[in-house]
PDB file of C-alpha atoms in Angstrom:
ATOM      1  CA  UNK A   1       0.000   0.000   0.000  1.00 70.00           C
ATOM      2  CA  UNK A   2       2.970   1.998   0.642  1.00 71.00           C
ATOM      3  CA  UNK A   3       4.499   2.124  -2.397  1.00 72.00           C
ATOM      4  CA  UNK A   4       1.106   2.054  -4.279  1.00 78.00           C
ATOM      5  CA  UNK A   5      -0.748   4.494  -2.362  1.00 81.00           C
ATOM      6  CA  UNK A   6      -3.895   3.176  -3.934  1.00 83.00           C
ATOM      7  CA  UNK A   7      -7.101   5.861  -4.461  1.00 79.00           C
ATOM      8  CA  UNK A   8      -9.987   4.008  -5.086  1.00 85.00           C
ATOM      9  CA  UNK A   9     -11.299   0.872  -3.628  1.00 87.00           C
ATOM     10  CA  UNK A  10     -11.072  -0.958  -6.998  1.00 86.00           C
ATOM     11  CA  UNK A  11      -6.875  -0.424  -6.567  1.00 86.00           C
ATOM     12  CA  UNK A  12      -7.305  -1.555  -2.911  1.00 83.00           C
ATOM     13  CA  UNK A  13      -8.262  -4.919  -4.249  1.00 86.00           C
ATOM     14  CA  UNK A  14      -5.256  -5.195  -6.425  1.00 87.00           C
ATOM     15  CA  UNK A  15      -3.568  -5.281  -3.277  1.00 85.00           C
ATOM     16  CA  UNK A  16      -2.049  -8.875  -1.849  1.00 84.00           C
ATOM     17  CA  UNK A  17      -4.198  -9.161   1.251  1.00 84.00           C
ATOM     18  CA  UNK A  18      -7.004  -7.284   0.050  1.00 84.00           C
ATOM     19  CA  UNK A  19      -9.778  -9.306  -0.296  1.00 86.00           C
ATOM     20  CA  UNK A  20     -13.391  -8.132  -1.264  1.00 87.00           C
ATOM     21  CA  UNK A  21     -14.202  -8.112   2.380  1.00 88.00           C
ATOM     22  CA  UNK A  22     -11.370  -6.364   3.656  1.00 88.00           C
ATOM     23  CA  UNK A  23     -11.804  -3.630   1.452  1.00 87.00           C
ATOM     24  CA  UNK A  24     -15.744  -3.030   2.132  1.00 90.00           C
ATOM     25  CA  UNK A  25     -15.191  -3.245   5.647  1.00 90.00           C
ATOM     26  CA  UNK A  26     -12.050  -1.193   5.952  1.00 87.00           C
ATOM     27  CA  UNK A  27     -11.762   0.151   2.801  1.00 86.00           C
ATOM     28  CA  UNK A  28     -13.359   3.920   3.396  1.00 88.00           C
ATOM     29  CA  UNK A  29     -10.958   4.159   6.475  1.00 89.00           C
ATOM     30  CA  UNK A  30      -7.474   3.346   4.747  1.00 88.00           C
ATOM     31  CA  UNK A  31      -8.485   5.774   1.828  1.00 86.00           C
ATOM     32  CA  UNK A  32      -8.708   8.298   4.439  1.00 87.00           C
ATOM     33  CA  UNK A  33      -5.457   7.771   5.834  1.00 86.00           C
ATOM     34  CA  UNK A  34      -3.640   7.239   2.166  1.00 83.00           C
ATOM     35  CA  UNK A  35      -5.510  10.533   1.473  1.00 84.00           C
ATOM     36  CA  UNK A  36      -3.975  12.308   5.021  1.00 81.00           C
ATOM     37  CA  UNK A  37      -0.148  11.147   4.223  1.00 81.00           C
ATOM     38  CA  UNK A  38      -0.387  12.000   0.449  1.00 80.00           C
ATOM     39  CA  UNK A  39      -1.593  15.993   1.933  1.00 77.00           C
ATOM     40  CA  UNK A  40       0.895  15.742   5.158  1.00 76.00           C
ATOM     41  CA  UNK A  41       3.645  14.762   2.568  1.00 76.00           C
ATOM     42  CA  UNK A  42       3.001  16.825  -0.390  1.00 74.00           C
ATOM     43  CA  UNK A  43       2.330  14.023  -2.530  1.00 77.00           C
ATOM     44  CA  UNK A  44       0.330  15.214  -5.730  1.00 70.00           C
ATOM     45  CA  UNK A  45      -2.740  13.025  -6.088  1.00 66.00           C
ATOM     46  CA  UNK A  46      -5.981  14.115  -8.392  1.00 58.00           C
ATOM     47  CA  UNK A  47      -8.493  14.725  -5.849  1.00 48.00           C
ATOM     48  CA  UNK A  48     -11.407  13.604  -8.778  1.00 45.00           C
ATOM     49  CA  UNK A  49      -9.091  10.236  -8.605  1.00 48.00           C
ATOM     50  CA  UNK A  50      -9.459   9.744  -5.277  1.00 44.00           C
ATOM     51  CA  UNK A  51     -12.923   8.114  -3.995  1.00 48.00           C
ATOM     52  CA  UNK A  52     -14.069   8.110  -0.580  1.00 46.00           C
ATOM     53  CA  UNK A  53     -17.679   6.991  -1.346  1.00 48.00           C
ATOM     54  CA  UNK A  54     -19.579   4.122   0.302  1.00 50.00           C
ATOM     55  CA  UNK A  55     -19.338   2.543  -3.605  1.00 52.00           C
ATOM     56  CA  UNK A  56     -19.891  -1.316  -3.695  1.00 54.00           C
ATOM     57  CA  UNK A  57     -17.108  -3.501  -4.943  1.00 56.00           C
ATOM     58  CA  UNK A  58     -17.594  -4.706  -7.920  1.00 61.00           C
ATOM     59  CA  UNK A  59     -18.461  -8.253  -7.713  1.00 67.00           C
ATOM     60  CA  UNK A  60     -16.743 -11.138  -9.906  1.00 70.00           C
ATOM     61  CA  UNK A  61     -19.462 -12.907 -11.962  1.00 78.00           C
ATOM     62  CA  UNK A  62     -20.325 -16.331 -10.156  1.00 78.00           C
ATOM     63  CA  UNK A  63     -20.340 -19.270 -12.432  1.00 76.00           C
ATOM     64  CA  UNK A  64     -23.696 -20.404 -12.864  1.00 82.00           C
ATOM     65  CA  UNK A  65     -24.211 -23.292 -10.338  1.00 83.00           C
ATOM     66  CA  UNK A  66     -23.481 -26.748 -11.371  1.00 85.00           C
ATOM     67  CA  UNK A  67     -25.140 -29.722  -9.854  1.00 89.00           C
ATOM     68  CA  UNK A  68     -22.328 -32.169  -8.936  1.00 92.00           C
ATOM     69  CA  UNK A  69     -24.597 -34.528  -7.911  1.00 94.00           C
ATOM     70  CA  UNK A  70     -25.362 -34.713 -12.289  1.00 95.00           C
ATOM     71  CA  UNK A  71     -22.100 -34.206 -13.010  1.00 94.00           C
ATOM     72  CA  UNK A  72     -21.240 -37.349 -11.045  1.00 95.00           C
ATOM     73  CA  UNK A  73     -24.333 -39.358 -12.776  1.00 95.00           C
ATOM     74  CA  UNK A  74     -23.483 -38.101 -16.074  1.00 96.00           C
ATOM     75  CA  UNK A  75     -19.873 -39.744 -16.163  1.00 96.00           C
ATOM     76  CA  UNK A  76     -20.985 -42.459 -14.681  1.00 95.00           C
ATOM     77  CA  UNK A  77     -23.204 -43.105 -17.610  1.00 95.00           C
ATOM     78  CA  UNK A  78     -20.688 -42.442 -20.274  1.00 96.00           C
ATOM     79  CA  UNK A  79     -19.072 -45.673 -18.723  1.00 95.00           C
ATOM     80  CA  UNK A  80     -16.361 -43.901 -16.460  1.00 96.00           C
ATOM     81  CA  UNK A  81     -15.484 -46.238 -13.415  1.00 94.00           C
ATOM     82  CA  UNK A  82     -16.161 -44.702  -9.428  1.00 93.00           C
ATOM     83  CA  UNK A  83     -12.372 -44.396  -9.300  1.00 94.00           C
ATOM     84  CA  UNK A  84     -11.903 -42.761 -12.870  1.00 96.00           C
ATOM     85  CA  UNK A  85     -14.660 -39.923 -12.095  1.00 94.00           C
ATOM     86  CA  UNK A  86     -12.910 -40.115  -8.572  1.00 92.00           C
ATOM     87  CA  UNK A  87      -9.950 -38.699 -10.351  1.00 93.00           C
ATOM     88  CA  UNK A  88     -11.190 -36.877 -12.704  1.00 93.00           C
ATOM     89  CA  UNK A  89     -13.476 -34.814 -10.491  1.00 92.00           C
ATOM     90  CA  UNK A  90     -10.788 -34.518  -7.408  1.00 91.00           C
ATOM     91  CA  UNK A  91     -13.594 -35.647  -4.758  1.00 91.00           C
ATOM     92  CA  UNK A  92     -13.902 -38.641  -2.486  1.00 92.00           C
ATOM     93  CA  UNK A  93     -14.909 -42.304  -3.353  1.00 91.00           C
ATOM     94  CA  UNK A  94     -17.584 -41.739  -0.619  1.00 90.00           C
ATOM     95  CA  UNK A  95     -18.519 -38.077  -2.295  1.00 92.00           C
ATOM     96  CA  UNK A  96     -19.064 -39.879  -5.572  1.00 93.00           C
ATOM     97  CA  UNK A  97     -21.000 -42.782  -3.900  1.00 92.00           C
ATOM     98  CA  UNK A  98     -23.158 -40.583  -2.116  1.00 91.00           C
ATOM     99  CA  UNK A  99     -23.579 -38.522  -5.860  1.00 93.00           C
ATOM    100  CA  UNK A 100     -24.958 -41.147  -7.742  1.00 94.00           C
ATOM    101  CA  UNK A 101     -26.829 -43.010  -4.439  1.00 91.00           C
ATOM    102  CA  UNK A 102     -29.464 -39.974  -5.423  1.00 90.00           C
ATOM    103  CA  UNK A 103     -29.808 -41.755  -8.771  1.00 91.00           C
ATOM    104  CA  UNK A 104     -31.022 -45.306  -6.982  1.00 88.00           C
ATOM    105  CA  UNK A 105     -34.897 -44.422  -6.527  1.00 85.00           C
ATOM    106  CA  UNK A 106     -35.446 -43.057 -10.392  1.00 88.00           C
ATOM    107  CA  UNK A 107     -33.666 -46.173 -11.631  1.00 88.00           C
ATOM    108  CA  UNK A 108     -30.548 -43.946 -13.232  1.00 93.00           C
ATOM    109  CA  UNK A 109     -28.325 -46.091 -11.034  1.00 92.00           C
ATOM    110  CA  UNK A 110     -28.847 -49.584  -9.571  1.00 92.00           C
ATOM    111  CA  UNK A 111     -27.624 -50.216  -6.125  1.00 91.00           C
ATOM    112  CA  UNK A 112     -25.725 -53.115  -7.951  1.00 92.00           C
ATOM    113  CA  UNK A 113     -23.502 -50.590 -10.000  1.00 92.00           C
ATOM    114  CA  UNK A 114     -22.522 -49.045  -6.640  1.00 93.00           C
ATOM    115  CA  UNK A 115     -21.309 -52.701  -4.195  1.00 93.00           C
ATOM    116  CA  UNK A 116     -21.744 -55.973  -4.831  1.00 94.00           C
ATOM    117  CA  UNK A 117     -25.413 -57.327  -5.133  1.00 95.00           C
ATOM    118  CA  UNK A 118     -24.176 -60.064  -2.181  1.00 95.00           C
ATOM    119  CA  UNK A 119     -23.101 -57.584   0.093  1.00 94.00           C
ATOM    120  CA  UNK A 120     -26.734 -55.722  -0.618  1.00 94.00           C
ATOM    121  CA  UNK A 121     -28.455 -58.718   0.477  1.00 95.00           C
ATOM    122  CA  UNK A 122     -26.943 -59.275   3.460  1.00 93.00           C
ATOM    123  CA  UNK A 123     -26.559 -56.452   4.635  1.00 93.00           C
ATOM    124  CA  UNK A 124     -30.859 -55.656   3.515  1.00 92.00           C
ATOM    125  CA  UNK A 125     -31.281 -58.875   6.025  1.00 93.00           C
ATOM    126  CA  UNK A 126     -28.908 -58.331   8.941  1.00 90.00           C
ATOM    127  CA  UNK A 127     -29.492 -54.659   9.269  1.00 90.00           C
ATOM    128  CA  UNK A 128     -33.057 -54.674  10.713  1.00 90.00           C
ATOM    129  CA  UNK A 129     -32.352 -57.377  12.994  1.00 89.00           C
ATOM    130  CA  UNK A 130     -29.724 -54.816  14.731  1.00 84.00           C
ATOM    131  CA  UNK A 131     -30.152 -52.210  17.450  1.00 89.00           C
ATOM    132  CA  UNK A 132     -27.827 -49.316  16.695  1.00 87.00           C
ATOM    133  CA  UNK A 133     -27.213 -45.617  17.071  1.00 88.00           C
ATOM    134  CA  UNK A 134     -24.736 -44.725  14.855  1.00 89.00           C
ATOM    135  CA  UNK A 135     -23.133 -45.546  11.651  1.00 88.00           C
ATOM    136  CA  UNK A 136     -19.910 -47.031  13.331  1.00 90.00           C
ATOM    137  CA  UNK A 137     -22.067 -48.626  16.044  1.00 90.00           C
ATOM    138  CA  UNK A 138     -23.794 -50.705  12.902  1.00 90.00           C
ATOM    139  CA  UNK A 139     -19.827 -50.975  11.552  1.00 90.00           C
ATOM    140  CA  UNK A 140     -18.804 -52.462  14.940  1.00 90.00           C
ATOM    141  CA  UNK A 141     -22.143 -55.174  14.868  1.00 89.00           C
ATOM    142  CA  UNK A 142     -21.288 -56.326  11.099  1.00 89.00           C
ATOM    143  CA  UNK A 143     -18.691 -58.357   9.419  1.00 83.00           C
ATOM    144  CA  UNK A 144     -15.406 -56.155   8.155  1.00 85.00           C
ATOM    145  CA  UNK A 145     -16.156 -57.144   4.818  1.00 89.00           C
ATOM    146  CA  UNK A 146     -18.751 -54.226   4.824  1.00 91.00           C
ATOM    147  CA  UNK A 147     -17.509 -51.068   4.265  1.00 92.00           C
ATOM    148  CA  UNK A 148     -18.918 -47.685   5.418  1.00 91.00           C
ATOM    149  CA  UNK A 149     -20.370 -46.861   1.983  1.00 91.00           C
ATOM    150  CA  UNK A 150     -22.283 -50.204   1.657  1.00 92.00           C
ATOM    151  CA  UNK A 151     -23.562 -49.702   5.149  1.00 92.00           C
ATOM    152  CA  UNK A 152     -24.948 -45.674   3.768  1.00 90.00           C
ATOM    153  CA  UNK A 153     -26.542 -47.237   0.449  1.00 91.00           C
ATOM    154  CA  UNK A 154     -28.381 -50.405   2.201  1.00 91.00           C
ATOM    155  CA  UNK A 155     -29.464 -47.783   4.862  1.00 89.00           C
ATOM    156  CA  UNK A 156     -30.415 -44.990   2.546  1.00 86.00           C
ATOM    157  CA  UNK A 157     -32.273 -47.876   0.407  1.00 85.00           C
ATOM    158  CA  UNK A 158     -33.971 -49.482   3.482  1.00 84.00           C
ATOM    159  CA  UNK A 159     -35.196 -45.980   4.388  1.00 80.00           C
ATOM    160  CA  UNK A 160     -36.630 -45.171   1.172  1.00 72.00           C
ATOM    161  CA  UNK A 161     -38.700 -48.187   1.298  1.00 65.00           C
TER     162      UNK A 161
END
């Protein structure tokens, strides 16, 4: 700031540290005091340049919002493996589980394209016979062949019945 001596709030945010934020909150108030050194010091400054108005910082333009849940389906579809949209999206095997576990009740998905059909029955049979509280209270009852994501989509499915 120093060696910019910024006028205007849009230089402010040109600034390393100077986040949209920063410079609404604070903004007016540093002005003010670039504004005091640049008179104390003689430092020639267009005083039309300078702008100590309440303006609103211009605001980047959001991308629209993209629903990752049909982002997730839609690679799934084009035959991409849970590991290669795993990769190729950067999110969790759980994350993309949980994505296309949406997809069960319209029929997009099939629980079978998501764990073993074996597993499914099993676990659709031993789950209701068990008292439990929490997700790693069920983990704890069952077999460690089960894993945490078969145990969400057999409860998620049971649920929705």
């Amino acid at each position: 700031m120093c060696e910019t001596l910024p006028l205007n709030k849009a230089e402010l945010l040109e600034i390393n540290g100077m986040g949209k934020t920063r410079v609404e909150k604070y903004g007016t108030d540093i002005l003010k005091v670039i504004r005091g050194y640049c008179d104390e010091n003689d430092i020639d400054t267009s005083a039309d340049k300078i702008d100590f108005t309440e303006e609103k910082v211009a605001e980047k333009p959001k991308a629209p919002k993209v629903d990752t849940k049909k982002v997730s389906l839609d690679l799934f579809k084009s035959g991409k493996s849970i590991d290669e949209i795993e990769d190729e999206r950067e999110l969790t095997r759980t994350t993309i589980l949980r994505h296309l576990s949406h997809f069960i009740d319209s029929g997009e998905v099939k629980i079978s394209d998501l764990m073993p059909i074996e597993h499914y029955n099993e676990l659709k049979k031993i789950i209701p016979k068990n008292k439990f509280e929490s997700l790693t209270e069920l983990k704890q009852l069952v077999d460690d062949k089960y894993t945490y994501e078969e145990l969400r989509l057999v409860l998620r499915a049971l649920n929705d019945a």
